[in-house]
Coordinates of C-alpha atoms in Angstrom, one line a residue:
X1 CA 17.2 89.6 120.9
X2 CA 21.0 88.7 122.1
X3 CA 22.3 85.4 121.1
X4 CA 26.0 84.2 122.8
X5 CA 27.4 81.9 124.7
X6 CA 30.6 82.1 126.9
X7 CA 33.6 79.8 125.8
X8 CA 35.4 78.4 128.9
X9 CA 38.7 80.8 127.2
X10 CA 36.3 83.9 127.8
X11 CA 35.0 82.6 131.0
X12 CA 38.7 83.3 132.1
X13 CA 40.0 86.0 130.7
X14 CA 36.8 87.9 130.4
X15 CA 37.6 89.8 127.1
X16 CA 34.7 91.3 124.8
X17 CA 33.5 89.1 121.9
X18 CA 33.2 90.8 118.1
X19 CA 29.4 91.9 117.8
X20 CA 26.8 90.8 114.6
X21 CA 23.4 92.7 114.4
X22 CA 20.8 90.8 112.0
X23 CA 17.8 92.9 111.1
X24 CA 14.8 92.1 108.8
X25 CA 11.4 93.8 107.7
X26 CA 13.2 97.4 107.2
X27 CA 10.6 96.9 103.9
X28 CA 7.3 95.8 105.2
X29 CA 6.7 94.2 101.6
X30 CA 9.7 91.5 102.0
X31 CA 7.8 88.6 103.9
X32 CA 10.1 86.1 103.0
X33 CA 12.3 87.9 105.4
X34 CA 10.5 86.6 108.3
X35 CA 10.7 83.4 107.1
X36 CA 14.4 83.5 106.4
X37 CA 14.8 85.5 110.2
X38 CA 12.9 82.6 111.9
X39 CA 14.9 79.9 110.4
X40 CA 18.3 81.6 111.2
X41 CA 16.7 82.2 115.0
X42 CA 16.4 78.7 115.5
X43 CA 20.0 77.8 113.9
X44 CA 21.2 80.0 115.9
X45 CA 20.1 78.7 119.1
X46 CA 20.5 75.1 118.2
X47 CA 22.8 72.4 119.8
X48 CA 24.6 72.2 116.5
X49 CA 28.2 72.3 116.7
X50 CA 28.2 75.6 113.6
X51 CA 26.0 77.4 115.8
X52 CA 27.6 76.6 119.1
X53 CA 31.3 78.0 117.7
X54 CA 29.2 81.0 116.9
X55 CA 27.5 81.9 119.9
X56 CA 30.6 81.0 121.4
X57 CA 33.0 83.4 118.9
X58 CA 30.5 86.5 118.7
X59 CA 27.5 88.5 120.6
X60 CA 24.8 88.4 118.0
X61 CA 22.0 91.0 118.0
X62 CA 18.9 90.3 116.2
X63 CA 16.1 93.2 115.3
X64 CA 13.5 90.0 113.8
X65 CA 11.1 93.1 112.5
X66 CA 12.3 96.7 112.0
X67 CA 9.5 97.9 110.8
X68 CA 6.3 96.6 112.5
X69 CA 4.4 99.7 111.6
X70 CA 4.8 99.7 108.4
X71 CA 4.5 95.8 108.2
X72 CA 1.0 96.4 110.5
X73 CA -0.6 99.0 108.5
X74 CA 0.5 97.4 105.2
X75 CA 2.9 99.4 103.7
X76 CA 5.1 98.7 101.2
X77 CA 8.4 100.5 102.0
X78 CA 7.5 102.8 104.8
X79 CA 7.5 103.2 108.4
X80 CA 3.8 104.1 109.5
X81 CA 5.3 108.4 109.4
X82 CA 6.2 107.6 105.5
X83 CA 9.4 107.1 105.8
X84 CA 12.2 104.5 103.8
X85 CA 14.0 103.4 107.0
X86 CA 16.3 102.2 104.6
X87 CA 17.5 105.8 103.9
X88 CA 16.2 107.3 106.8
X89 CA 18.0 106.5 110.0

């Protein structure tokens, strides 16, 4: 999922905006992550003037479930081929 806006300074000068990436669920065992993920979602794409500068300042990149395998299948801390994506890239 991208999140941004264009300021009407970048809508004339065209310059790149700095990048965030959000991820949760590398570990299929931390649900509250999803909560957390879902809540920032919809900050993020509020009319709220915080989340407005934001999508306005950056290009935010959001990966709401890394792991679905693992999360699918029950796992604890693996991907569905056993391994810890948190070490294993």
């Amino acid at each position: 999922l991208t999140i941004t806006q264009a300021s009407p300074e970048q809508r004339s000068q065209e310059q790149p905006k700095p990048s965030i990436l959000l991820s949760a669920r590398v570990h299929p065992g931390e649900t509250q992550a999803s909560w957390m993920m879902s809540g920032t979602i919809k900050f993020l794409t509020s009319d709220l003037p915080e989340a407005r500068l934001l999508r306005e300042r950056f290009v935010i990149y959001v990966v709401p479930m890394l792991n679905p395998d693992g999360v699918i299948h029950g796992h604890y801390r693996c991907s569905l081929s056993g391994h810890d994506l948190n070490r294993v890239w």
